[in-house]
XYZ file of C-alpha atoms in Angstrom:
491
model
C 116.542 115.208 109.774
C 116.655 111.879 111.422
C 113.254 111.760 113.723
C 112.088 108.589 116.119
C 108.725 108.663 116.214
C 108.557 105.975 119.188
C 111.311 108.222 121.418
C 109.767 111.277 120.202
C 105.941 110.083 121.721
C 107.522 108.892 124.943
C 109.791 112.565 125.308
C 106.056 113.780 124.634
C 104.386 112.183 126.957
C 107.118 112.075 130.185
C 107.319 109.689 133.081
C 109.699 107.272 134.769
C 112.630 106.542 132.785
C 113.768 103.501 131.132
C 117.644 103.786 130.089
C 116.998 107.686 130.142
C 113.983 108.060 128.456
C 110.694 108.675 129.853
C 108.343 106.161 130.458
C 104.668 106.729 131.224
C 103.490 104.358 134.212
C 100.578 102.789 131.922
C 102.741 102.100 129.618
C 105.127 100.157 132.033
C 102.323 98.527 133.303
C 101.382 97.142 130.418
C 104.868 96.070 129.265
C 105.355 93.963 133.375
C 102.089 92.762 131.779
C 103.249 91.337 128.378
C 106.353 89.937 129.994
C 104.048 87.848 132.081
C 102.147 86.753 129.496
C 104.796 85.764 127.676
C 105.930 84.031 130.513
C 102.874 82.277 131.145
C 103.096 81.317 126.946
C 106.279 80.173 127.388
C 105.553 77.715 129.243
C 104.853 74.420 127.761
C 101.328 72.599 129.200
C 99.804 76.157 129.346
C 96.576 76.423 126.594
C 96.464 73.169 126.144
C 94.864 73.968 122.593
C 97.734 75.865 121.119
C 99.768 73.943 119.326
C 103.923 75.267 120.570
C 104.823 77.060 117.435
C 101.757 79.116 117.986
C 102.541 79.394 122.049
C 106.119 80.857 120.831
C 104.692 82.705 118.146
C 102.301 84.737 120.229
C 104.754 85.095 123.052
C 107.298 86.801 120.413
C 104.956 88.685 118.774
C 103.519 90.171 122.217
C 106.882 90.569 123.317
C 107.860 92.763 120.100
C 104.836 94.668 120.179
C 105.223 95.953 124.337
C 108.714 96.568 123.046
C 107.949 98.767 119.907
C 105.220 100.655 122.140
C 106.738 100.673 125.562
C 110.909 100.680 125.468
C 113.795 103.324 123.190
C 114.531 100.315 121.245
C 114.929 100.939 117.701
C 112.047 99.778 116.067
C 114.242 97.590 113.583
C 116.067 96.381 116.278
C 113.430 94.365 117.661
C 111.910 93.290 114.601
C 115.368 91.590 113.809
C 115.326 89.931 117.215
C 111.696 88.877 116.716
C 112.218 87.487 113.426
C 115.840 85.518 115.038
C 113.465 83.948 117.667
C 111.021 82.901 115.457
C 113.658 81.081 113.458
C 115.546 79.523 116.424
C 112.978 78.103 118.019
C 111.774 76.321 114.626
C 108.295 78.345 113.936
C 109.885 79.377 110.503
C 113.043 78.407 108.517
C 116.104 80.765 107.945
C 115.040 80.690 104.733
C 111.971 82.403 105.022
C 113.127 84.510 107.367
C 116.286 85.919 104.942
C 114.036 85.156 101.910
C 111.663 88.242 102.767
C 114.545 90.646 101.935
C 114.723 89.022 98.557
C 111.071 89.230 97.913
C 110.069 91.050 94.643
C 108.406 94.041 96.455
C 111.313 95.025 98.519
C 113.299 95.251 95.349
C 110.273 97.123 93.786
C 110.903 99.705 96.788
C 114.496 99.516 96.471
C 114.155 100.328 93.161
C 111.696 103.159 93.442
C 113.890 105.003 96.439
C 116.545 105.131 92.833
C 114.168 106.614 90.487
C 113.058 109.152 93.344
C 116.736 110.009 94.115
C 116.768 111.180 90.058
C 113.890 112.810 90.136
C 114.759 115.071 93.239
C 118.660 115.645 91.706
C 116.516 116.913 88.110
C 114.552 119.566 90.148
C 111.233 118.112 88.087
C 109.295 118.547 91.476
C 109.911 122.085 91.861
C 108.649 123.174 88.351
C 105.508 120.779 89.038
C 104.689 122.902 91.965
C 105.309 126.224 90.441
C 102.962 124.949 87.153
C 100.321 123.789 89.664
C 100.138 126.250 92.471
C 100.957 129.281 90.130
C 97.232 128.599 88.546
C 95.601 129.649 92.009
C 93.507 132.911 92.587
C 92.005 131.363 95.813
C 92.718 129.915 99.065
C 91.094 127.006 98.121
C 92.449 126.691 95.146
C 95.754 126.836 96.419
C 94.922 123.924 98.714
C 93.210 121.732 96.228
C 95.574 121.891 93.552
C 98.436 121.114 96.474
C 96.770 118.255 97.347
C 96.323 117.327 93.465
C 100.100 117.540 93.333
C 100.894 115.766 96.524
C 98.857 113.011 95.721
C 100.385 112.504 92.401
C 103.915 112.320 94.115
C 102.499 108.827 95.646
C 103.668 107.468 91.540
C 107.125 109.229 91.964
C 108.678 108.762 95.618
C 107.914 105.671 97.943
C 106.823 105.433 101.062
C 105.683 108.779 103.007
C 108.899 109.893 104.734
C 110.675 110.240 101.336
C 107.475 111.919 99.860
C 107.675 114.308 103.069
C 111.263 114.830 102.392
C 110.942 115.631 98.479
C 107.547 118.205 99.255
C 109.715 120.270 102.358
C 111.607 122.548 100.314
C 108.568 123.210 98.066
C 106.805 123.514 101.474
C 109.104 126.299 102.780
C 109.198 128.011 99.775
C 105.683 128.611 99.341
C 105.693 129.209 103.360
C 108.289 132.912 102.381
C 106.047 133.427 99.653
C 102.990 134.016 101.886
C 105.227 135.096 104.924
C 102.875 137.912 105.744
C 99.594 135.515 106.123
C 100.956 133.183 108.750
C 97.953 131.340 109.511
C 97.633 129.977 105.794
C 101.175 128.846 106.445
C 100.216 127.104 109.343
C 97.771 125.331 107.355
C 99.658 124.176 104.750
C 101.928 123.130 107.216
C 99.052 120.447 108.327
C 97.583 120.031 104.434
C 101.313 118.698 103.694
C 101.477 115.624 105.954
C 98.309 115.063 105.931
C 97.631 114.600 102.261
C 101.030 112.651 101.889
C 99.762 109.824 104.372
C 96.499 109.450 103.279
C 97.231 109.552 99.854
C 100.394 106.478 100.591
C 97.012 104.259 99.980
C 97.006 105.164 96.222
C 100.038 102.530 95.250
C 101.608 99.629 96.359
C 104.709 101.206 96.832
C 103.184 104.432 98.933
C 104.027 102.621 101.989
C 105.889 99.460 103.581
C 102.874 98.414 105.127
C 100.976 98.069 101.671
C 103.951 95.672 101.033
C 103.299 93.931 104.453
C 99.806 93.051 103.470
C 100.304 92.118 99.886
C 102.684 89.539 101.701
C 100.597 87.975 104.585
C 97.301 88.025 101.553
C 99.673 85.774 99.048
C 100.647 83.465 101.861
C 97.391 83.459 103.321
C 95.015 82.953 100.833
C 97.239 82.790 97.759
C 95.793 86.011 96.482
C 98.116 88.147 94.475
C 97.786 91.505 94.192
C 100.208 93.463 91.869
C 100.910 97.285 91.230
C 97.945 97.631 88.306
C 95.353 96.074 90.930
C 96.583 97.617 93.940
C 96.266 101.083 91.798
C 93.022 100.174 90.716
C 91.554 99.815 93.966
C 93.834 102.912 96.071
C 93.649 105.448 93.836
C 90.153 106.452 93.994
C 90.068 106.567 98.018
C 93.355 108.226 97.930
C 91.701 110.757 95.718
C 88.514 111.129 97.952
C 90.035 110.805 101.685
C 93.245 113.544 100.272
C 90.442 116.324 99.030
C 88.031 115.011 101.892
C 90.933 116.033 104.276
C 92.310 119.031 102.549
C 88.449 120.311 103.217
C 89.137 119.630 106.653
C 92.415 121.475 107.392
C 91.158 124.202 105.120
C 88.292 124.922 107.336
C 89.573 123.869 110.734
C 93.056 125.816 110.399
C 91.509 129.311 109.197
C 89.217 131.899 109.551
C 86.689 132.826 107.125
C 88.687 136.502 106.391
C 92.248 133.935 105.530
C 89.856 132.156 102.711
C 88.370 135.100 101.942
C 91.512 136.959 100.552
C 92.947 136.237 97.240
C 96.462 134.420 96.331
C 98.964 134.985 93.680
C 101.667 133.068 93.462
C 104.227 133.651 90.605
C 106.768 131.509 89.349
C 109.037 134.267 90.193
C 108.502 134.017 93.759
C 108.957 130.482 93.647
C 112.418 130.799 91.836
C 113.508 133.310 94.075
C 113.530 129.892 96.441
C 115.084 127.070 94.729
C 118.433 126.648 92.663
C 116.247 124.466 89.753
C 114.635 126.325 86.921
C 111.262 126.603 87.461
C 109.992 127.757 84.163
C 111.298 127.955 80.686
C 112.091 124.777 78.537
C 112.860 121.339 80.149
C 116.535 120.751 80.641
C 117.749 117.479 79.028
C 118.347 115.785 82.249
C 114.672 117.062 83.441
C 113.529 115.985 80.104
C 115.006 112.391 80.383
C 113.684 112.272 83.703
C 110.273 113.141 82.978
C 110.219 110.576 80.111
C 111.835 107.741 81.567
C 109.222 108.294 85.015
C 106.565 108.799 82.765
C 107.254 105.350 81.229
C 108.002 103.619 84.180
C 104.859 104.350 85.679
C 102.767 103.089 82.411
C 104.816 99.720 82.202
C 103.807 99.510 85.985
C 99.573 100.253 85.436
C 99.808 98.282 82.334
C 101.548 95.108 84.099
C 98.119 92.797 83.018
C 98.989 93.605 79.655
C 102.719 92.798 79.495
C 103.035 90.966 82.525
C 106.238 91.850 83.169
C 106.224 92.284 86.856
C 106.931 95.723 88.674
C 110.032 94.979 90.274
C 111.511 94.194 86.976
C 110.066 97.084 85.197
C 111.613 99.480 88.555
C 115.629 97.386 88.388
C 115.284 98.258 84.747
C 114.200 102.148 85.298
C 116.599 102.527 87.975
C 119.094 101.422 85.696
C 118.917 103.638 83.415
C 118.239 106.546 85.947
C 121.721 105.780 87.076
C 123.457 104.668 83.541
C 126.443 106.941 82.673
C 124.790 108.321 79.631
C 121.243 108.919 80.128
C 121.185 108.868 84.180
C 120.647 112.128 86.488
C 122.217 110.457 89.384
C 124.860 108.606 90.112
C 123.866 104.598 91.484
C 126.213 105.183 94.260
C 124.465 108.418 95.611
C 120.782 106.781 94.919
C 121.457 103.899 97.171
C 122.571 106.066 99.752
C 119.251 107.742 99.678
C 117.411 104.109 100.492
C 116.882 103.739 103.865
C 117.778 100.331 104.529
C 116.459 100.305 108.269
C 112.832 100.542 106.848
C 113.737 97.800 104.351
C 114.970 95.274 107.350
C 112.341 96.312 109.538
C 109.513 95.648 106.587
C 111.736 92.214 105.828
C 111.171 91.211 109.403
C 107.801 91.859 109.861
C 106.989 90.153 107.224
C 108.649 87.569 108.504
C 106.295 87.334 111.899
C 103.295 87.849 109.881
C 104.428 84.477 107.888
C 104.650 83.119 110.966
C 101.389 84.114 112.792
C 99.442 82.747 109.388
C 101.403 79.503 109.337
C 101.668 78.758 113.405
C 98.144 78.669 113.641
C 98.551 81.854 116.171
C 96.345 84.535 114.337
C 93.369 81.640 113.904
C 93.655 80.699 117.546
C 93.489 84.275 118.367
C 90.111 85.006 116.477
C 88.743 81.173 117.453
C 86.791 82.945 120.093
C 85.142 85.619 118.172
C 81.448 85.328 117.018
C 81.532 83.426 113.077
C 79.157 83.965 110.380
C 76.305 85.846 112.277
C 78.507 89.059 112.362
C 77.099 90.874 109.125
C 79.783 91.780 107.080
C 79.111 95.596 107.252
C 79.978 95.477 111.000
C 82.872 93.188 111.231
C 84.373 95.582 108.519
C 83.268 98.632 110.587
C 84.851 97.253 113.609
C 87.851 96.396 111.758
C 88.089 99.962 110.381
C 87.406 101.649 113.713
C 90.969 99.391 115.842
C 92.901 99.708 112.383
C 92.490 103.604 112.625
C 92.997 103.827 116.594
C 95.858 101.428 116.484
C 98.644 103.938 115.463
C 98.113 105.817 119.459
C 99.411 102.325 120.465
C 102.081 101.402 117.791
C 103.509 104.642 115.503
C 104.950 102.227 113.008
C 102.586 102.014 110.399
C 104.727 98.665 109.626
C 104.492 97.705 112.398
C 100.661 97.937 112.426
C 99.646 96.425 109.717
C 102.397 93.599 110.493
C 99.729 92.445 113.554
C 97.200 93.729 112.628
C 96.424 91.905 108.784
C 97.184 88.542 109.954
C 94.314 88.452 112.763
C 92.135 90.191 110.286
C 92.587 88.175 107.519
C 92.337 84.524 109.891
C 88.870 86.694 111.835
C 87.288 87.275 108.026
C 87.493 84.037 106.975
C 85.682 82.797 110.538
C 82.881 85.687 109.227
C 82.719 84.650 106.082
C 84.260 88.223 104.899
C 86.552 88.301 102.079
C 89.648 88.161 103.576
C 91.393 90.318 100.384
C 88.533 93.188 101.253
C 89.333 92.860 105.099
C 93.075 93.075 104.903
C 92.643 96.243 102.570
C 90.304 98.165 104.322
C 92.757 97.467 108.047
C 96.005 98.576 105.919
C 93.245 102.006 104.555
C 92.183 102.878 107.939
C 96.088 102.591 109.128
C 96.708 105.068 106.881
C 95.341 107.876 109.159
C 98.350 108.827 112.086
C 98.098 111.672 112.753
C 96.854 112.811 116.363
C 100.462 113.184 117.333
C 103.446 115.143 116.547
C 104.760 111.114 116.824
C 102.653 109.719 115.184
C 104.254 109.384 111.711
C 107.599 110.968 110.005
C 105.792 113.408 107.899
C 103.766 114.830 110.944
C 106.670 114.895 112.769
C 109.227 116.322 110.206
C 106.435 119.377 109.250
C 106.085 119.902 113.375
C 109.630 120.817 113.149
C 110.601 123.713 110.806
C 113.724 125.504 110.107
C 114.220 129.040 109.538
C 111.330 129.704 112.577
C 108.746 128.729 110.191
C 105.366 129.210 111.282
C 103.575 125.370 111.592
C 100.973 123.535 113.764
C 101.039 122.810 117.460
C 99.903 119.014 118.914
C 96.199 120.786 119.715
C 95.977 121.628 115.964
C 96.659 118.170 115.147
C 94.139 116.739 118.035
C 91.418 119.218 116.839
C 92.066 117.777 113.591
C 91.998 114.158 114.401
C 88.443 114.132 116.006
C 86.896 115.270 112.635
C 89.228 113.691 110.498
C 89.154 110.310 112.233
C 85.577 109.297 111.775
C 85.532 110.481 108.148
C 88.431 109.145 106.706
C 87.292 105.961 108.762
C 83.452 106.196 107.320
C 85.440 106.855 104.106
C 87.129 103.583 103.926
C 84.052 101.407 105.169
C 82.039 103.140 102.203
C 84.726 101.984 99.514
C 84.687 98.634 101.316
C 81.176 98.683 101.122
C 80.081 99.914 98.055
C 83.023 101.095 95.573
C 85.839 97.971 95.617
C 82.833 95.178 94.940
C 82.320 97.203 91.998
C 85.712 96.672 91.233
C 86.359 93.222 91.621
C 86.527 92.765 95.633
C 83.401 91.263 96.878
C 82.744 91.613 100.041
């Protein structure tokens, strides 16, 4: 199911139209004012303390962003143009520009899209589901140990949509399982999306936009950080915001009689559901496929020890998921599961983070704001609070971080905040999209069931959002706070 998030908000929302889709009059307000703006930037003489590569930088990057909120452009679309402008007019070289599809953690996600595409064609997620949720007596139970498995999936699949795409069928077939309680369905039609995008924060390849940050950080700052640190630091808040949430949808979605009543769910059931074997001995393809995951993911936690970086450690696993002897997949039909779009659009954005960084733009930008007599706690609070309200402005969570780390990073460093804490907490908070059926892929693709499935309707999710919100925000400034100093982030 192929799902625009951006043309699926604006068909939400209505209004005038703008080549046939509707077009709210704020928002076409605000894009007649960015194009005056960028007008006004445009214009050489204007700010006379911008230096012109910033002037053109902000001027694209305002551009792009009134375009990615406010026109049916694809989203990819104009992050190509962007980058092309940025290029021709000199702010960054063509080789910077075509070197971000080349970087190391685009292959790393290229890579990992392969491995996923074997592990789907094996069937190993459908017997992880049946050995999990077949262990539950409760409602609650049933939730948590969901949530358990979806957050483990974060090792397994990148990015959300293809997490969202792999957990569906398992979804649906727990959803004709308990087709006579239909308001547990309901909720696990929520707990799904919501656990895969909170739990994207628990690797580096969970989502583009971790990939985004890791980028503007190292040119930036010079900080690296790799898979093992990136783990090191995710995985506990992906751990704490998933069960936080699954709290949340448990008690929000249902009555107390729905938790009250017991679950069984039999590996039977399940079966009756899928074409994989769900119990019995592994298969030798699920067996190689468990093995050679299982190793991939070690080489990738223990990259300090071997340092053998993760993009070579995925080319080589990919490999040999798609090698004629010991592969489950053929290379040819894993590459068409890699959706290249997201790849060009990350590429790009990269790009015009590069180029806010270099231009000067994002430290002219935060030039104004108050310096070191902001305590830390509060410029990291009020960094939290617009990283986890941006996605009602721009659904891409790309896209997001992609303006939103470069100003944070340049505004830390005028703070005297850690710049590496800053940036993480922003690309944290962005995690949370989901007070629209728009908002993200995942929401979107669990709004819209086959087989008249029984799932959530947009008040769910906005009775959801204004509990979940300030939690998984408070969540993230607590870590930030107290938790990633401990492990090696000082604030």
């Amino acid at each position: 199911m192929k799902f625009s998030s951006s043309s699926a908000h604006r068909r939400l929302t209505g209004g005038a139209k703008t080549d046939g889709v509707p077009l709210t009059h704020r928002q076409a307000a605000a894009w007649c004012a960015a194009l005056s703006a960028c007008a006004v930037l445009a214009v050489p003489g204007t700010l006379p303390g911008l230096a012109t590569d910033a002037r053109l930088t902000l001027a694209v990057f305002a551009f792009a962003t009134c375009a990615w909120i406010a026109t049916p452009v694809d989203d990819t679309y104009v992050a190509l143009g962007a980058g092309l402008a940025l290029t021709a007019t000199g702010v960054i070289s063509s080789e910077t520009l075509f070197g971000t599809l080349g970087d190391a953690t685009v292959w790393l996600l290229i890579c990992a899209f392969v491995l996923a595409a074997a592990v789907g064609r094996s069937g190993l997620a459908g017997r992880a589901a049946a050995f999990l949720v077949g262990g539950a007596g409760s409602v609650r139970q049933l939730v948590h140990l969901t949530t358990a498995a979806l957050v483990a999936t974060a090792f397994a699949v990148p990015a959300t949509s293809g997490r969202a795409a792999l957990a569906l069928p398992v979804f649906l077939a727990l959803a004709r399982v308990l087709a006579d309680r239909a308001r547990l369905v309901v909720m696990l039609a929520l707990l799904f999306p919501t656990v895969i995008l909170l739990s994207a924060v628990a690797t580096l390849i969970g989502a583009g936009a971790h990939l985004i940050t890791v980028s503007v950080l190292w040119e930036s700052t010079g900080e690296d950080i790799g898979f093992a640190r990136w783990l090191l630091l995710g995985l506990p808040l992906a751990v704490a915001s998933s069960h936080l949430a699954a709290e949340v949808v448990l008690l929000t979605m249902t009555r107390r009689a729905d938790r009250e009543g017991p679950v069984r769910i039999t590996a039977e059931q399940l079966q009756e559901h899928t074409p994989h074997p769900v119990t019995g001995p592994l298969t030798a393809p699920e067996a190689r496929c468990a093995l050679l995951l299982g190793t991939v993911v070690l080489l990738w936690c223990g990259e300090p020890l071997h340092q053998v970086p993760p993009a070579v450690v995925a080319l080589i696993g990919a490999l040999v998921a798609a090698s004629p002897a010991l592969g489950t997949v053929r290379l040819k039909d894993a590459l068409s599961t890699v959706p290249w779009s997201l790849l060009l659009f990350m590429a790009a954005t990269m790009a015009m983070g590069i180029a806010l960084s270099v231009s000067g733009a994002a430290r002219w930008l935060v030039s104004g704001l108050p310096g070191g007599g902001v305590p830390p706690w509060l410029f990291l609070g009020v960094v939290i609070a617009l990283s986890t309200a941006a996605h009602l402005a721009l659904q891409s969570r790309s896209a997001r971080s992609s303006v939103l780390v470069p100003l944070v990073v340049a505004a830390a460093g005028e703070a005297g905040v850690n710049p590496v804490a800053a940036a993480l907490a922003s690309t944290a908070a962005a995690g949370f999209c989901h007070t629209l059926p728009a908002s993200a892929k995942p929401v979107a693709l669990f709004a819209d069931l086959p087989d008249d499935t029984p799932t959530y309707a947009p008040r769910d999710l906005l009775r959801l959002s204004l509990v979940l919100a300030p939690l998984t925000a408070a969540l993230v400034w607590l870590f930030a706070l107290g938790v990633w100093p401990l492990l090696g982030v000082p604030l």
